[in-house]
Amino acid sequence: MAKRVEHVTFTYRAAMGLTAPVVRWWGRLDVVGLELLPLDGPVLLAVNRDSYWDPIAVGIAGLSRRQVKALAKHSLWKPGLGRILDGMGQIPITRGSGDAHAMARAIEELRAGACLGIFPEGTRSLGRQLRPRSGFGRLAQAVPEAQIVCCRVTGTVDIPRLPPRRPRVRVEFFVPAGGGLQPEETPSELSSRLTAEIRTKAPVAIAAGRRRSPARVDDRA
């Protein structure tokens, strides 16, 4: 069967267009390694998460090549916003519950050729060191043909800084040094390895004036 080239939906393009001035102009967006994001076929994109702006920055950075779908917390599916998220191809997930339905849909989307952006740490760091969850590795295991790409995002925690000071947002795509899931690796070990490589140059960051939250060590998907 021929590989499907995924098209960017109107809703996704519109959402990225509306937020682009904040990230591209105010954030002085710098994109590195965009050519490493495949133009088609299934892709698992591992990304760090320190700010609400991270998925938006990644989407804007990769827009010329792919529509990056993501697993998002189900509570966002409210009247009005839910239709927009559906139009953007986002997948609702109940965090911390091993949401089998969300994982099944993610696998289906991957096999159909989607690019899925996954945050192995599960949620915003809020200044904490979080233990990577196994969900990313389980998706890689279920769809071994998916290409693995990592992404480091920095500077986004400074976008809403007060008093106003222009941040420097950087999105860097790269191929992990150790490749995808290795025969001897468990899904959890893959998630941990990729997260460690991402965090070497994108350490946990917290917005100025925000208090750090207690550490979490939950490893559920």
mmCIF file of C-alpha atoms in Angstrom:
data_model
loop_
_atom_site.group_PDB
_atom_site.id
_atom_site.type_symbol
_atom_site.label_atom_id
_atom_site.label_comp_id
_atom_site.label_asym_id
_atom_site.label_seq_id
_atom_site.Cartn_x
_atom_site.Cartn_y
_atom_site.Cartn_z
ATOM 1 C CA MET A 1 0.000 0.000 0.000
ATOM 2 C CA ALA A 2 1.338 3.425 -0.941
ATOM 3 C CA LYS A 3 2.512 5.675 1.861
ATOM 4 C CA ARG A 4 0.059 8.461 2.605
ATOM 5 C CA VAL A 5 1.356 12.011 2.596
ATOM 6 C CA GLU A 6 -0.444 13.848 5.356
ATOM 7 C CA HIS A 7 -1.996 17.226 4.607
ATOM 8 C CA VAL A 8 -2.216 20.059 7.091
ATOM 9 C CA THR A 9 -5.836 20.791 8.036
ATOM 10 C CA PHE A 10 -7.275 24.289 7.730
ATOM 11 C CA THR A 11 -7.997 24.435 11.477
ATOM 12 C CA TYR A 12 -4.437 23.481 12.362
ATOM 13 C CA ARG A 13 -2.939 25.976 9.932
ATOM 14 C CA ALA A 14 -5.252 28.717 11.227
ATOM 15 C CA ALA A 15 -4.356 28.017 14.874
ATOM 16 C CA MET A 16 -0.648 28.125 14.087
ATOM 17 C CA GLY A 17 -1.134 31.323 12.066
ATOM 18 C CA LEU A 18 -2.929 33.094 14.909
ATOM 19 C CA THR A 19 -0.212 32.276 17.442
ATOM 20 C CA ALA A 20 2.765 32.672 15.096
ATOM 21 C CA PRO A 21 3.341 36.399 15.850
ATOM 22 C CA VAL A 22 3.827 35.606 19.539
ATOM 23 C CA VAL A 23 6.336 32.823 18.899
ATOM 24 C CA ARG A 24 8.036 33.994 15.701
ATOM 25 C CA TRP A 25 8.206 37.749 16.307
ATOM 26 C CA TRP A 26 7.917 38.276 20.077
ATOM 27 C CA GLY A 27 9.775 35.037 20.812
ATOM 28 C CA ARG A 28 12.361 35.558 18.049
ATOM 29 C CA LEU A 29 11.956 31.910 17.067
ATOM 30 C CA ASP A 30 15.087 30.057 15.984
ATOM 31 C CA VAL A 31 14.514 26.660 14.323
ATOM 32 C CA VAL A 32 17.357 24.160 13.963
ATOM 33 C CA GLY A 33 17.375 20.768 12.211
ATOM 34 C CA LEU A 34 13.965 21.122 10.542
ATOM 35 C CA GLU A 35 15.194 19.010 7.636
ATOM 36 C CA LEU A 36 15.354 16.030 10.029
ATOM 37 C CA LEU A 37 11.555 16.052 10.411
ATOM 38 C CA PRO A 38 10.337 13.607 7.721
ATOM 39 C CA LEU A 39 7.908 14.989 5.165
ATOM 40 C CA ASP A 40 5.717 11.900 5.277
ATOM 41 C CA GLY A 41 5.203 8.562 6.966
ATOM 42 C CA PRO A 42 4.713 7.760 10.669
ATOM 43 C CA VAL A 43 6.834 9.853 13.033
ATOM 44 C CA LEU A 44 7.121 9.815 16.813
ATOM 45 C CA LEU A 45 8.396 13.197 17.978
ATOM 46 C CA ALA A 46 9.710 13.280 21.574
ATOM 47 C CA VAL A 47 9.577 16.778 23.095
ATOM 48 C CA ASN A 48 10.369 18.333 26.481
ATOM 49 C CA ARG A 49 7.567 20.259 28.210
ATOM 50 C CA ASP A 50 8.167 23.272 30.436
ATOM 51 C CA SER A 51 5.506 25.685 29.175
ATOM 52 C CA TYR A 52 2.005 25.812 27.705
ATOM 53 C CA TRP A 53 3.718 27.350 24.672
ATOM 54 C CA ASP A 54 5.912 24.330 23.890
ATOM 55 C CA PRO A 55 3.434 22.411 21.668
ATOM 56 C CA ILE A 56 2.559 25.653 19.872
ATOM 57 C CA ALA A 57 6.232 26.463 19.266
ATOM 58 C CA VAL A 58 6.844 22.955 17.890
ATOM 59 C CA GLY A 59 3.774 23.173 15.659
ATOM 60 C CA ILE A 60 4.839 26.531 14.236
ATOM 61 C CA ALA A 61 8.450 25.385 13.768
ATOM 62 C CA GLY A 62 7.423 22.259 11.862
ATOM 63 C CA LEU A 63 4.467 23.676 9.919
ATOM 64 C CA SER A 64 6.248 23.775 6.565
ATOM 65 C CA ARG A 65 6.844 20.018 6.750
ATOM 66 C CA ARG A 66 4.255 18.332 8.972
ATOM 67 C CA GLN A 67 1.103 18.662 11.021
ATOM 68 C CA VAL A 68 2.156 17.599 14.509
ATOM 69 C CA LYS A 69 -0.691 15.859 16.310
ATOM 70 C CA ALA A 70 -0.528 15.341 20.052
ATOM 71 C CA LEU A 71 -2.085 13.621 23.028
ATOM 72 C CA ALA A 72 -3.765 16.333 25.119
ATOM 73 C CA LYS A 73 -5.578 16.122 28.450
ATOM 74 C CA HIS A 74 -9.253 15.318 27.947
ATOM 75 C CA SER A 75 -10.397 18.195 30.180
ATOM 76 C CA LEU A 76 -9.545 20.616 27.354
ATOM 77 C CA TRP A 77 -12.447 19.237 25.304
ATOM 78 C CA LYS A 78 -14.960 21.885 26.306
ATOM 79 C CA PRO A 79 -17.698 23.480 24.164
ATOM 80 C CA GLY A 80 -16.055 25.376 21.314
ATOM 81 C CA LEU A 81 -12.457 24.454 22.134
ATOM 82 C CA GLY A 82 -13.161 20.753 21.698
ATOM 83 C CA ARG A 83 -14.197 21.257 18.063
ATOM 84 C CA ILE A 84 -11.022 23.218 17.393
ATOM 85 C CA LEU A 85 -8.860 20.508 18.959
ATOM 86 C CA ASP A 86 -10.642 17.854 16.908
ATOM 87 C CA GLY A 87 -10.033 19.918 13.784
ATOM 88 C CA MET A 88 -6.353 20.070 14.674
ATOM 89 C CA GLY A 89 -6.211 16.281 14.973
ATOM 90 C CA GLN A 90 -5.424 16.280 18.690
ATOM 91 C CA ILE A 91 -6.151 13.136 20.711
ATOM 92 C CA PRO A 92 -7.798 13.394 24.160
ATOM 93 C CA ILE A 93 -6.221 11.318 26.908
ATOM 94 C CA THR A 94 -6.995 10.816 30.585
ATOM 95 C CA ARG A 95 -3.584 11.240 32.173
ATOM 96 C CA GLY A 96 -2.298 8.821 34.771
ATOM 97 C CA SER A 97 -4.948 6.208 34.007
ATOM 98 C CA GLY A 98 -3.312 4.138 31.267
ATOM 99 C CA ASP A 99 -5.972 5.367 28.793
ATOM 100 C CA ALA A 100 -6.238 2.373 26.443
ATOM 101 C CA HIS A 101 -8.634 4.135 24.059
ATOM 102 C CA ALA A 102 -6.263 7.073 23.547
ATOM 103 C CA MET A 103 -3.306 4.743 23.014
ATOM 104 C CA ALA A 104 -5.283 2.683 20.495
ATOM 105 C CA ARG A 105 -6.181 5.812 18.552
ATOM 106 C CA ALA A 106 -2.590 7.049 18.667
ATOM 107 C CA ILE A 107 -1.407 3.724 17.239
ATOM 108 C CA GLU A 108 -4.064 3.927 14.515
ATOM 109 C CA GLU A 109 -3.002 7.472 13.604
ATOM 110 C CA LEU A 110 0.654 6.462 13.498
ATOM 111 C CA ARG A 111 0.003 3.483 11.257
ATOM 112 C CA ALA A 112 -1.935 5.804 8.927
ATOM 113 C CA GLY A 113 1.190 7.977 8.582
ATOM 114 C CA ALA A 114 0.704 10.719 11.189
ATOM 115 C CA CYS A 115 3.379 12.669 13.033
ATOM 116 C CA LEU A 116 2.663 12.460 16.760
ATOM 117 C CA GLY A 117 4.294 14.854 19.180
ATOM 118 C CA ILE A 118 4.658 13.169 22.571
ATOM 119 C CA PHE A 119 5.918 14.601 25.854
ATOM 120 C CA PRO A 120 7.625 11.617 27.533
ATOM 121 C CA GLU A 121 7.515 13.401 30.899
ATOM 122 C CA GLY A 122 3.728 13.559 30.621
ATOM 123 C CA THR A 123 3.069 17.141 31.641
ATOM 124 C CA ARG A 124 4.746 20.516 32.261
ATOM 125 C CA SER A 125 7.787 20.202 34.464
ATOM 126 C CA LEU A 126 7.065 23.306 36.610
ATOM 127 C CA GLY A 127 10.701 23.218 37.676
ATOM 128 C CA ARG A 128 10.571 19.539 38.679
ATOM 129 C CA GLN A 129 12.601 16.590 37.480
ATOM 130 C CA LEU A 130 9.923 14.191 36.233
ATOM 131 C CA ARG A 131 10.368 10.501 35.598
ATOM 132 C CA PRO A 132 9.652 9.771 31.911
ATOM 133 C CA ARG A 133 6.564 7.668 31.330
ATOM 134 C CA SER A 134 6.427 4.514 29.258
ATOM 135 C CA GLY A 135 3.762 5.684 26.770
ATOM 136 C CA PHE A 136 6.225 6.958 24.166
ATOM 137 C CA GLY A 137 8.159 3.683 24.264
ATOM 138 C CA ARG A 138 4.950 1.640 23.991
ATOM 139 C CA LEU A 139 3.952 3.536 20.859
ATOM 140 C CA ALA A 140 7.411 2.934 19.364
ATOM 141 C CA GLN A 141 7.075 -0.745 20.190
ATOM 142 C CA ALA A 142 3.581 -0.992 18.657
ATOM 143 C CA VAL A 143 4.536 0.839 15.442
ATOM 144 C CA PRO A 144 8.193 -0.105 14.800
ATOM 145 C CA GLU A 145 8.111 1.482 11.343
ATOM 146 C CA ALA A 146 7.620 4.945 12.901
ATOM 147 C CA GLN A 147 10.671 7.175 12.624
ATOM 148 C CA ILE A 148 11.917 8.546 15.950
ATOM 149 C CA VAL A 149 12.846 12.223 16.102
ATOM 150 C CA CYS A 150 13.614 14.291 19.201
ATOM 151 C CA CYS A 151 12.938 17.969 19.762
ATOM 152 C CA ARG A 152 14.383 20.407 22.295
ATOM 153 C CA VAL A 153 12.377 23.536 23.098
ATOM 154 C CA THR A 154 13.851 26.385 25.139
ATOM 155 C CA GLY A 155 12.833 29.951 25.927
ATOM 156 C CA THR A 156 9.073 29.429 25.979
ATOM 157 C CA VAL A 157 8.760 29.905 29.753
ATOM 158 C CA ASP A 158 9.794 33.529 29.178
ATOM 159 C CA ILE A 159 7.032 34.356 26.671
ATOM 160 C CA PRO A 160 4.618 35.655 29.363
ATOM 161 C CA ARG A 161 7.373 37.202 31.516
ATOM 162 C CA LEU A 162 6.486 40.356 33.461
ATOM 163 C CA PRO A 163 7.734 43.020 33.165
ATOM 164 C CA PRO A 164 7.804 42.377 29.418
ATOM 165 C CA ARG A 165 11.142 41.273 28.034
ATOM 166 C CA ARG A 166 11.394 39.574 24.684
ATOM 167 C CA PRO A 167 12.411 35.911 25.031
ATOM 168 C CA ARG A 168 14.537 33.842 22.680
ATOM 169 C CA VAL A 169 12.639 30.725 21.699
ATOM 170 C CA ARG A 170 14.594 27.885 20.113
ATOM 171 C CA VAL A 171 13.215 24.659 18.637
ATOM 172 C CA GLU A 172 15.823 22.056 17.702
ATOM 173 C CA PHE A 173 14.953 18.820 15.894
ATOM 174 C CA PHE A 174 17.498 16.011 16.064
ATOM 175 C CA VAL A 175 17.827 12.269 15.605
ATOM 176 C CA PRO A 176 18.639 10.448 18.872
ATOM 177 C CA ALA A 177 22.208 9.178 19.027
ATOM 178 C CA GLY A 178 21.095 5.688 20.048
ATOM 179 C CA GLY A 179 18.329 5.432 17.461
ATOM 180 C CA GLY A 180 14.859 4.092 18.181
ATOM 181 C CA LEU A 181 13.786 1.218 20.396
ATOM 182 C CA GLN A 182 16.631 -1.284 20.677
ATOM 183 C CA PRO A 183 16.066 -5.064 21.029
ATOM 184 C CA GLU A 184 17.265 -5.052 24.633
ATOM 185 C CA GLU A 185 15.320 -1.944 25.678
ATOM 186 C CA THR A 186 11.976 -1.745 27.459
ATOM 187 C CA PRO A 187 9.500 1.024 26.513
ATOM 188 C CA SER A 188 10.297 2.819 29.780
ATOM 189 C CA GLU A 189 14.032 2.677 29.086
ATOM 190 C CA LEU A 190 13.529 4.200 25.633
ATOM 191 C CA SER A 191 11.484 7.066 27.079
ATOM 192 C CA SER A 192 14.166 7.674 29.713
ATOM 193 C CA ARG A 193 17.030 7.578 27.199
ATOM 194 C CA LEU A 194 15.396 10.055 24.830
ATOM 195 C CA THR A 195 14.395 12.383 27.658
ATOM 196 C CA ALA A 196 17.945 12.395 29.022
ATOM 197 C CA GLU A 197 19.319 13.293 25.589
ATOM 198 C CA ILE A 198 16.763 16.084 25.144
ATOM 199 C CA ARG A 199 17.388 17.496 28.603
ATOM 200 C CA THR A 200 21.176 17.699 28.163
ATOM 201 C CA LYS A 201 20.655 20.947 26.210
ATOM 202 C CA ALA A 202 17.159 21.834 27.374
ATOM 203 C CA PRO A 203 17.321 21.641 31.172
ATOM 204 C CA VAL A 204 14.146 21.944 33.208
ATOM 205 C CA ALA A 205 13.052 25.585 33.180
ATOM 206 C CA ILE A 206 10.500 27.518 35.183
ATOM 207 C CA ALA A 207 8.915 30.897 34.528
ATOM 208 C CA ALA A 208 10.172 33.782 36.624
ATOM 209 C CA GLY A 209 8.109 34.280 39.767
ATOM 210 C CA ARG A 210 6.581 30.783 39.684
ATOM 211 C CA ARG A 211 7.138 28.510 42.643
ATOM 212 C CA ARG A 212 8.484 25.055 42.020
ATOM 213 C CA SER A 213 6.029 22.210 42.523
ATOM 214 C CA PRO A 214 6.799 19.033 44.472
ATOM 215 C CA ALA A 215 8.599 16.353 42.468
ATOM 216 C CA ARG A 216 6.582 13.599 40.860
ATOM 217 C CA VAL A 217 7.838 10.129 40.126
ATOM 218 C CA ASP A 218 4.672 8.669 38.588
ATOM 219 C CA ASP A 219 5.553 6.429 35.610
ATOM 220 C CA ARG A 220 2.098 5.632 34.368
ATOM 221 C CA ALA A 221 1.336 6.321 30.679
#
